[in-house]
Amino acid sequence: MNLPAGNVDQKSMSLPASSFLLLCFFVDFFSPAQSYLLTHCEPVNETVSVEKDGCPKCLVFQTTICSGHCFTKEPVYKSPFSSIYQHVCTYRDVRYETVRLPDCHPGVDPHVTYPVALSCECSLCTMDTSDCTIESLKPDFCMTQKEFILDY
């Protein structure tokens, strides 16, 4: 169809414009950079395990740990003169609880103390209370025979 110069056919323009808007929506909605879709750093219930040398059984129970994503940036250009600090989800406030491992050998203290998350924050990793490795073991991993505490 030939139109005089200066006239625009509205029907022919609406389809490409709507397709463009739809494309923009899908790119924005499914973008991995949409951090609001990720769970933020917060206390969560998790099954964990504790064990120690001299005790033949691993105790598995539920407690509260810190888990979730923290917003972080990494520069494209890395200078040898600047440090990069990555924030991880870690404990802000904790209380400590103690459990007794079953069937420990004589002379072995059967008690193990572990942190319980009361609140969490995005901060630098503290190796004393957090596992900051790239690939860590699952929290309920045991080297020895498992024994479960069922009364949470």
Short mmCIF file of N, CA and C in Angstrom, two decimals:
data_model
loop_
_atom_site.label_atom_id
_atom_site.label_comp_id
_atom_site.label_asym_id
_atom_site.label_seq_id
_atom_site.Cartn_x
_atom_site.Cartn_y
_atom_site.Cartn_z
N MET A 1 0.85 -1.16 0.00
CA MET A 1 0.00 0.00 0.00
C MET A 1 0.90 1.23 0.00
N ASN A 2 0.66 2.15 -0.90
CA ASN A 2 1.43 3.38 -1.00
C ASN A 2 0.69 4.50 -0.29
N LEU A 3 1.39 5.18 0.61
CA LEU A 3 0.80 6.31 1.32
C LEU A 3 1.56 7.57 0.92
N PRO A 4 0.89 8.69 0.92
CA PRO A 4 1.59 9.93 0.62
C PRO A 4 2.63 10.21 1.70
N ALA A 5 3.69 10.91 1.34
CA ALA A 5 4.75 11.25 2.29
C ALA A 5 4.16 12.04 3.45
N GLY A 6 4.62 11.73 4.66
CA GLY A 6 4.14 12.44 5.84
C GLY A 6 2.98 11.74 6.52
N ASN A 7 2.30 10.82 5.86
CA ASN A 7 1.21 10.06 6.49
C ASN A 7 1.75 8.73 6.98
N VAL A 8 1.34 8.31 8.16
CA VAL A 8 1.82 7.06 8.73
C VAL A 8 0.62 6.15 8.94
N ASP A 9 0.74 4.92 8.51
CA ASP A 9 -0.33 3.94 8.72
C ASP A 9 -0.23 3.43 10.15
N GLN A 10 -1.21 3.73 10.99
CA GLN A 10 -1.19 3.36 12.42
C GLN A 10 -1.20 1.85 12.61
N LYS A 11 -1.88 1.11 11.75
CA LYS A 11 -1.96 -0.34 11.91
C LYS A 11 -0.59 -0.99 11.69
N SER A 12 0.15 -0.52 10.72
CA SER A 12 1.46 -1.12 10.44
C SER A 12 2.47 -0.79 11.53
N MET A 13 2.30 0.32 12.26
CA MET A 13 3.22 0.70 13.32
C MET A 13 2.90 0.03 14.64
N SER A 14 1.66 -0.35 14.87
CA SER A 14 1.28 -0.89 16.18
C SER A 14 1.89 -2.26 16.44
N LEU A 15 1.99 -3.10 15.46
CA LEU A 15 2.54 -4.43 15.67
C LEU A 15 4.02 -4.39 16.04
N PRO A 16 4.89 -3.70 15.30
CA PRO A 16 6.29 -3.65 15.72
C PRO A 16 6.48 -2.97 17.07
N ALA A 17 5.72 -1.94 17.37
CA ALA A 17 5.86 -1.25 18.65
C ALA A 17 5.44 -2.17 19.80
N SER A 18 4.35 -2.90 19.62
CA SER A 18 3.91 -3.80 20.69
C SER A 18 4.89 -4.97 20.84
N SER A 19 5.44 -5.43 19.74
CA SER A 19 6.44 -6.51 19.82
C SER A 19 7.68 -6.03 20.57
N PHE A 20 8.10 -4.80 20.31
CA PHE A 20 9.25 -4.24 20.99
C PHE A 20 8.99 -4.12 22.49
N LEU A 21 7.81 -3.63 22.86
CA LEU A 21 7.47 -3.51 24.28
C LEU A 21 7.42 -4.87 24.96
N LEU A 22 6.88 -5.86 24.27
CA LEU A 22 6.82 -7.22 24.81
C LEU A 22 8.23 -7.77 25.00
N LEU A 23 9.10 -7.54 24.04
CA LEU A 23 10.49 -7.99 24.14
C LEU A 23 11.18 -7.33 25.34
N CYS A 24 10.98 -6.02 25.50
CA CYS A 24 11.57 -5.31 26.64
C CYS A 24 11.07 -5.88 27.96
N PHE A 25 9.79 -6.22 28.03
CA PHE A 25 9.23 -6.79 29.26
C PHE A 25 9.91 -8.12 29.59
N PHE A 26 10.03 -9.00 28.59
CA PHE A 26 10.62 -10.31 28.85
C PHE A 26 12.10 -10.21 29.21
N VAL A 27 12.83 -9.33 28.56
CA VAL A 27 14.25 -9.15 28.88
C VAL A 27 14.39 -8.64 30.31
N ASP A 28 13.55 -7.69 30.69
CA ASP A 28 13.60 -7.13 32.04
C ASP A 28 13.14 -8.16 33.08
N PHE A 29 12.07 -8.87 32.79
CA PHE A 29 11.49 -9.79 33.77
C PHE A 29 12.39 -11.00 34.03
N PHE A 30 12.97 -11.54 32.98
CA PHE A 30 13.78 -12.75 33.13
C PHE A 30 15.27 -12.48 33.26
N SER A 31 15.64 -11.25 33.42
CA SER A 31 17.05 -10.88 33.56
C SER A 31 17.62 -11.43 34.87
N PRO A 32 18.79 -12.06 34.85
CA PRO A 32 19.38 -12.56 36.09
C PRO A 32 19.79 -11.43 37.03
N ALA A 33 19.84 -10.22 36.53
CA ALA A 33 20.22 -9.09 37.39
C ALA A 33 19.07 -8.62 38.27
N GLN A 34 17.91 -9.23 38.14
CA GLN A 34 16.76 -8.82 38.95
C GLN A 34 16.90 -9.40 40.35
N SER A 35 17.68 -8.75 41.18
CA SER A 35 17.98 -9.26 42.52
C SER A 35 16.76 -9.28 43.42
N TYR A 36 15.72 -8.53 43.09
CA TYR A 36 14.53 -8.54 43.94
C TYR A 36 13.81 -9.88 43.87
N LEU A 37 14.13 -10.71 42.89
CA LEU A 37 13.52 -12.03 42.80
C LEU A 37 14.23 -13.04 43.70
N LEU A 38 15.40 -12.71 44.20
CA LEU A 38 16.18 -13.61 45.03
C LEU A 38 15.85 -13.40 46.50
N THR A 39 15.97 -14.46 47.29
CA THR A 39 15.75 -14.35 48.72
C THR A 39 16.89 -13.56 49.34
N HIS A 40 16.53 -12.53 50.11
CA HIS A 40 17.56 -11.71 50.76
C HIS A 40 18.10 -12.46 51.97
N CYS A 41 19.22 -12.05 52.45
CA CYS A 41 19.90 -12.65 53.61
C CYS A 41 18.98 -12.62 54.83
N GLU A 42 18.67 -13.80 55.37
CA GLU A 42 17.75 -13.89 56.51
C GLU A 42 17.94 -15.21 57.24
N PRO A 43 17.49 -15.30 58.50
CA PRO A 43 17.54 -16.57 59.22
C PRO A 43 16.54 -17.57 58.62
N VAL A 44 16.99 -18.80 58.43
CA VAL A 44 16.13 -19.87 57.92
C VAL A 44 16.36 -21.14 58.73
N ASN A 45 15.34 -21.98 58.81
CA ASN A 45 15.48 -23.27 59.48
C ASN A 45 16.20 -24.22 58.53
N GLU A 46 17.16 -24.95 59.08
CA GLU A 46 17.97 -25.85 58.26
C GLU A 46 18.35 -27.07 59.09
N THR A 47 18.42 -28.21 58.44
CA THR A 47 18.90 -29.43 59.09
C THR A 47 20.42 -29.42 59.01
N VAL A 48 21.07 -29.54 60.17
CA VAL A 48 22.53 -29.51 60.24
C VAL A 48 23.03 -30.74 61.00
N SER A 49 24.32 -30.96 60.96
CA SER A 49 24.90 -32.08 61.69
C SER A 49 26.12 -31.61 62.47
N VAL A 50 26.40 -32.30 63.57
CA VAL A 50 27.62 -32.06 64.34
C VAL A 50 28.25 -33.41 64.65
N GLU A 51 29.57 -33.44 64.65
CA GLU A 51 30.31 -34.65 64.98
C GLU A 51 31.69 -34.25 65.47
N LYS A 52 32.36 -35.18 66.15
CA LYS A 52 33.72 -34.90 66.60
C LYS A 52 34.47 -36.21 66.75
N ASP A 53 35.80 -36.12 66.74
CA ASP A 53 36.64 -37.30 66.92
C ASP A 53 36.35 -37.94 68.26
N GLY A 54 36.30 -39.26 68.29
CA GLY A 54 36.06 -39.99 69.52
C GLY A 54 34.58 -40.27 69.77
N CYS A 55 33.72 -39.78 68.90
CA CYS A 55 32.29 -40.04 69.00
C CYS A 55 31.85 -40.70 67.70
N PRO A 56 31.37 -41.96 67.77
CA PRO A 56 31.10 -42.72 66.55
C PRO A 56 29.86 -42.29 65.78
N LYS A 57 29.03 -41.45 66.38
CA LYS A 57 27.80 -41.05 65.69
C LYS A 57 27.76 -39.55 65.47
N CYS A 58 27.15 -39.19 64.36
CA CYS A 58 26.93 -37.79 63.98
C CYS A 58 25.50 -37.44 64.38
N LEU A 59 25.31 -36.30 65.01
CA LEU A 59 23.99 -35.88 65.46
C LEU A 59 23.40 -34.92 64.43
N VAL A 60 22.20 -35.22 63.93
CA VAL A 60 21.52 -34.42 62.92
C VAL A 60 20.28 -33.80 63.56
N PHE A 61 20.14 -32.47 63.42
CA PHE A 61 19.00 -31.78 64.04
C PHE A 61 18.70 -30.51 63.26
N GLN A 62 17.63 -29.84 63.64
CA GLN A 62 17.25 -28.61 62.95
C GLN A 62 17.59 -27.40 63.82
N THR A 63 18.12 -26.36 63.17
CA THR A 63 18.46 -25.11 63.85
C THR A 63 18.24 -23.96 62.87
N THR A 64 18.60 -22.77 63.28
CA THR A 64 18.45 -21.59 62.43
C THR A 64 19.83 -21.12 61.98
N ILE A 65 19.99 -20.98 60.66
CA ILE A 65 21.24 -20.49 60.08
C ILE A 65 20.94 -19.27 59.22
N CYS A 66 21.98 -18.59 58.75
CA CYS A 66 21.80 -17.46 57.84
C CYS A 66 21.93 -17.96 56.40
N SER A 67 21.00 -17.53 55.56
CA SER A 67 21.02 -17.95 54.17
C SER A 67 20.38 -16.87 53.31
N GLY A 68 20.82 -16.77 52.08
CA GLY A 68 20.24 -15.81 51.14
C GLY A 68 21.30 -15.08 50.36
N HIS A 69 20.85 -14.18 49.51
CA HIS A 69 21.74 -13.45 48.62
C HIS A 69 22.05 -12.05 49.13
N CYS A 70 23.24 -11.59 48.83
CA CYS A 70 23.66 -10.24 49.17
C CYS A 70 24.07 -9.54 47.88
N PHE A 71 23.66 -8.30 47.73
CA PHE A 71 24.04 -7.52 46.56
C PHE A 71 25.54 -7.27 46.61
N THR A 72 26.21 -7.52 45.52
CA THR A 72 27.65 -7.32 45.48
C THR A 72 28.05 -6.87 44.08
N LYS A 73 29.13 -6.16 43.98
CA LYS A 73 29.65 -5.70 42.69
C LYS A 73 31.09 -6.15 42.56
N GLU A 74 31.47 -6.42 41.34
CA GLU A 74 32.86 -6.74 41.07
C GLU A 74 33.29 -5.90 39.88
N PRO A 75 34.36 -5.15 40.01
CA PRO A 75 34.76 -4.28 38.91
C PRO A 75 35.26 -5.08 37.70
N VAL A 76 35.05 -4.52 36.52
CA VAL A 76 35.53 -5.14 35.30
C VAL A 76 37.05 -5.10 35.27
N TYR A 77 37.61 -3.94 35.63
CA TYR A 77 39.06 -3.79 35.69
C TYR A 77 39.52 -4.01 37.12
N LYS A 78 40.40 -4.97 37.31
CA LYS A 78 40.92 -5.27 38.64
C LYS A 78 42.35 -4.76 38.74
N SER A 79 42.54 -3.82 39.62
CA SER A 79 43.86 -3.25 39.83
C SER A 79 44.58 -4.03 40.92
N PRO A 80 45.88 -4.26 40.77
CA PRO A 80 46.62 -4.95 41.82
C PRO A 80 46.75 -4.09 43.08
N PHE A 81 46.41 -2.82 42.99
CA PHE A 81 46.54 -1.91 44.12
C PHE A 81 45.24 -1.73 44.90
N SER A 82 44.16 -2.34 44.44
CA SER A 82 42.89 -2.20 45.15
C SER A 82 42.38 -3.56 45.59
N SER A 83 41.68 -3.56 46.70
CA SER A 83 41.10 -4.80 47.22
C SER A 83 39.63 -4.88 46.84
N ILE A 84 39.17 -6.09 46.63
CA ILE A 84 37.76 -6.31 46.34
C ILE A 84 37.15 -7.01 47.55
N TYR A 85 36.10 -6.44 48.08
CA TYR A 85 35.44 -7.01 49.24
C TYR A 85 34.07 -7.53 48.83
N GLN A 86 33.88 -8.82 48.93
CA GLN A 86 32.59 -9.44 48.61
C GLN A 86 31.81 -9.63 49.90
N HIS A 87 30.57 -9.20 49.91
CA HIS A 87 29.72 -9.40 51.08
C HIS A 87 28.99 -10.73 50.96
N VAL A 88 28.88 -11.43 52.08
CA VAL A 88 28.17 -12.70 52.14
C VAL A 88 27.12 -12.62 53.24
N CYS A 89 26.16 -13.53 53.18
CA CYS A 89 25.13 -13.59 54.21
C CYS A 89 25.73 -14.27 55.44
N THR A 90 25.80 -13.55 56.54
CA THR A 90 26.45 -14.08 57.74
C THR A 90 25.68 -13.65 58.99
N TYR A 91 26.09 -14.18 60.12
CA TYR A 91 25.41 -13.92 61.39
C TYR A 91 25.61 -12.48 61.86
N ARG A 92 24.54 -11.86 62.34
CA ARG A 92 24.65 -10.57 63.03
C ARG A 92 24.57 -10.85 64.53
N ASP A 93 23.45 -11.42 64.97
CA ASP A 93 23.27 -11.78 66.38
C ASP A 93 23.08 -13.29 66.48
N VAL A 94 23.79 -13.89 67.44
CA VAL A 94 23.69 -15.34 67.64
C VAL A 94 23.52 -15.66 69.12
N ARG A 95 23.01 -16.83 69.37
CA ARG A 95 23.07 -17.41 70.71
C ARG A 95 23.70 -18.79 70.49
N TYR A 96 24.32 -19.30 71.51
CA TYR A 96 24.98 -20.59 71.39
C TYR A 96 24.22 -21.64 72.17
N GLU A 97 24.06 -22.81 71.55
CA GLU A 97 23.41 -23.94 72.20
C GLU A 97 24.38 -25.11 72.20
N THR A 98 24.17 -26.01 73.13
CA THR A 98 25.05 -27.17 73.27
C THR A 98 24.23 -28.44 73.16
N VAL A 99 24.74 -29.41 72.41
CA VAL A 99 24.12 -30.74 72.31
C VAL A 99 25.12 -31.77 72.79
N ARG A 100 24.59 -32.93 73.16
CA ARG A 100 25.43 -34.04 73.64
C ARG A 100 25.44 -35.13 72.58
N LEU A 101 26.62 -35.47 72.10
CA LEU A 101 26.76 -36.55 71.12
C LEU A 101 26.65 -37.90 71.82
N PRO A 102 25.96 -38.85 71.20
CA PRO A 102 25.79 -40.17 71.83
C PRO A 102 27.02 -41.07 71.65
N ASP A 103 27.18 -41.97 72.61
CA ASP A 103 28.15 -43.08 72.53
C ASP A 103 29.60 -42.65 72.34
N CYS A 104 30.00 -41.53 72.94
CA CYS A 104 31.40 -41.09 72.82
C CYS A 104 32.30 -42.00 73.66
N HIS A 105 33.54 -42.16 73.22
CA HIS A 105 34.51 -42.98 73.94
C HIS A 105 34.81 -42.36 75.30
N PRO A 106 35.21 -43.19 76.28
CA PRO A 106 35.58 -42.65 77.60
C PRO A 106 36.70 -41.62 77.47
N GLY A 107 36.60 -40.54 78.21
CA GLY A 107 37.60 -39.48 78.16
C GLY A 107 37.34 -38.42 77.10
N VAL A 108 36.34 -38.63 76.25
CA VAL A 108 35.99 -37.66 75.20
C VAL A 108 34.79 -36.84 75.67
N ASP A 109 34.92 -35.53 75.66
CA ASP A 109 33.80 -34.66 76.02
C ASP A 109 32.72 -34.79 74.95
N PRO A 110 31.52 -35.25 75.30
CA PRO A 110 30.48 -35.48 74.29
C PRO A 110 29.72 -34.22 73.87
N HIS A 111 30.04 -33.08 74.45
CA HIS A 111 29.29 -31.86 74.19
C HIS A 111 29.87 -31.06 73.02
N VAL A 112 28.98 -30.54 72.18
CA VAL A 112 29.36 -29.69 71.05
C VAL A 112 28.50 -28.44 71.10
N THR A 113 29.13 -27.27 70.99
CA THR A 113 28.42 -26.00 71.01
C THR A 113 28.38 -25.44 69.59
N TYR A 114 27.21 -24.92 69.19
CA TYR A 114 27.03 -24.41 67.83
C TYR A 114 26.25 -23.09 67.87
N PRO A 115 26.44 -22.22 66.87
CA PRO A 115 25.71 -20.94 66.84
C PRO A 115 24.30 -21.12 66.28
N VAL A 116 23.35 -20.37 66.83
CA VAL A 116 21.98 -20.31 66.33
C VAL A 116 21.74 -18.87 65.88
N ALA A 117 21.36 -18.69 64.64
CA ALA A 117 21.17 -17.33 64.10
C ALA A 117 19.91 -16.69 64.68
N LEU A 118 20.08 -15.50 65.25
CA LEU A 118 18.95 -14.70 65.69
C LEU A 118 18.63 -13.63 64.64
N SER A 119 19.68 -13.09 64.01
CA SER A 119 19.52 -12.16 62.89
C SER A 119 20.74 -12.28 61.99
N CYS A 120 20.57 -11.86 60.74
CA CYS A 120 21.63 -12.00 59.74
C CYS A 120 21.89 -10.67 59.05
N GLU A 121 23.05 -10.58 58.39
CA GLU A 121 23.39 -9.37 57.65
C GLU A 121 24.33 -9.72 56.50
N CYS A 122 24.39 -8.85 55.54
CA CYS A 122 25.36 -8.97 54.46
C CYS A 122 26.62 -8.25 54.92
N SER A 123 27.70 -9.01 55.09
CA SER A 123 28.93 -8.46 55.63
C SER A 123 30.10 -9.27 55.11
N LEU A 124 31.30 -8.86 55.48
CA LEU A 124 32.48 -9.64 55.11
C LEU A 124 32.44 -10.97 55.83
N CYS A 125 33.00 -11.98 55.24
CA CYS A 125 32.96 -13.32 55.81
C CYS A 125 33.85 -13.42 57.04
N THR A 126 33.29 -13.98 58.10
CA THR A 126 34.04 -14.27 59.31
C THR A 126 34.20 -15.78 59.38
N MET A 127 35.40 -16.26 59.15
CA MET A 127 35.64 -17.70 59.09
C MET A 127 35.38 -18.40 60.43
N ASP A 128 35.32 -17.66 61.53
CA ASP A 128 35.04 -18.27 62.83
C ASP A 128 33.63 -18.83 62.90
N THR A 129 32.68 -18.19 62.20
CA THR A 129 31.29 -18.61 62.32
C THR A 129 30.65 -18.98 60.99
N SER A 130 31.33 -18.79 59.88
CA SER A 130 30.71 -19.01 58.57
C SER A 130 31.61 -19.84 57.67
N ASP A 131 30.97 -20.57 56.76
CA ASP A 131 31.68 -21.32 55.74
C ASP A 131 31.66 -20.47 54.47
N CYS A 132 32.79 -19.90 54.11
CA CYS A 132 32.85 -18.96 52.99
C CYS A 132 33.55 -19.56 51.78
N THR A 133 33.59 -20.86 51.69
CA THR A 133 34.23 -21.51 50.56
C THR A 133 33.32 -21.45 49.35
N ILE A 134 33.90 -21.69 48.19
CA ILE A 134 33.11 -21.66 46.95
C ILE A 134 32.17 -22.85 46.91
N GLU A 135 32.68 -24.04 47.17
CA GLU A 135 31.84 -25.23 47.19
C GLU A 135 32.00 -25.91 48.54
N SER A 136 31.01 -25.74 49.40
CA SER A 136 31.10 -26.34 50.72
C SER A 136 30.24 -27.61 50.76
N LEU A 137 30.40 -28.35 51.82
CA LEU A 137 29.57 -29.54 52.03
C LEU A 137 28.19 -29.09 52.48
N LYS A 138 27.20 -29.92 52.27
CA LYS A 138 25.85 -29.61 52.74
C LYS A 138 25.86 -29.55 54.26
N PRO A 139 24.97 -28.74 54.87
CA PRO A 139 25.00 -28.57 56.33
C PRO A 139 24.73 -29.84 57.12
N ASP A 140 24.08 -30.84 56.49
CA ASP A 140 23.79 -32.07 57.22
C ASP A 140 24.72 -33.22 56.83
N PHE A 141 25.88 -32.90 56.23
CA PHE A 141 26.85 -33.91 55.84
C PHE A 141 27.50 -34.52 57.07
N CYS A 142 27.64 -35.85 57.08
CA CYS A 142 28.30 -36.56 58.18
C CYS A 142 29.35 -37.52 57.64
N MET A 143 30.45 -37.66 58.37
CA MET A 143 31.47 -38.65 58.05
C MET A 143 31.14 -39.98 58.72
N THR A 144 30.39 -39.93 59.81
CA THR A 144 30.08 -41.13 60.59
C THR A 144 28.58 -41.43 60.50
N GLN A 145 28.17 -42.46 61.23
CA GLN A 145 26.76 -42.87 61.24
C GLN A 145 25.88 -41.74 61.80
N LYS A 146 24.75 -41.50 61.15
CA LYS A 146 23.86 -40.42 61.57
C LYS A 146 22.90 -40.88 62.66
N GLU A 147 22.64 -39.97 63.60
CA GLU A 147 21.57 -40.16 64.59
C GLU A 147 20.76 -38.89 64.60
N PHE A 148 19.45 -39.02 64.44
CA PHE A 148 18.57 -37.86 64.29
C PHE A 148 17.91 -37.50 65.61
N ILE A 149 17.79 -36.20 65.86
CA ILE A 149 16.98 -35.69 66.97
C ILE A 149 15.65 -35.30 66.35
N LEU A 150 14.58 -35.96 66.76
CA LEU A 150 13.29 -35.72 66.13
C LEU A 150 12.48 -34.64 66.82
N ASP A 151 12.75 -34.32 68.06
CA ASP A 151 11.97 -33.30 68.76
C ASP A 151 12.63 -31.94 68.60
N TYR A 152 12.22 -31.20 67.58
CA TYR A 152 12.80 -29.89 67.28
C TYR A 152 12.28 -28.92 68.27
#
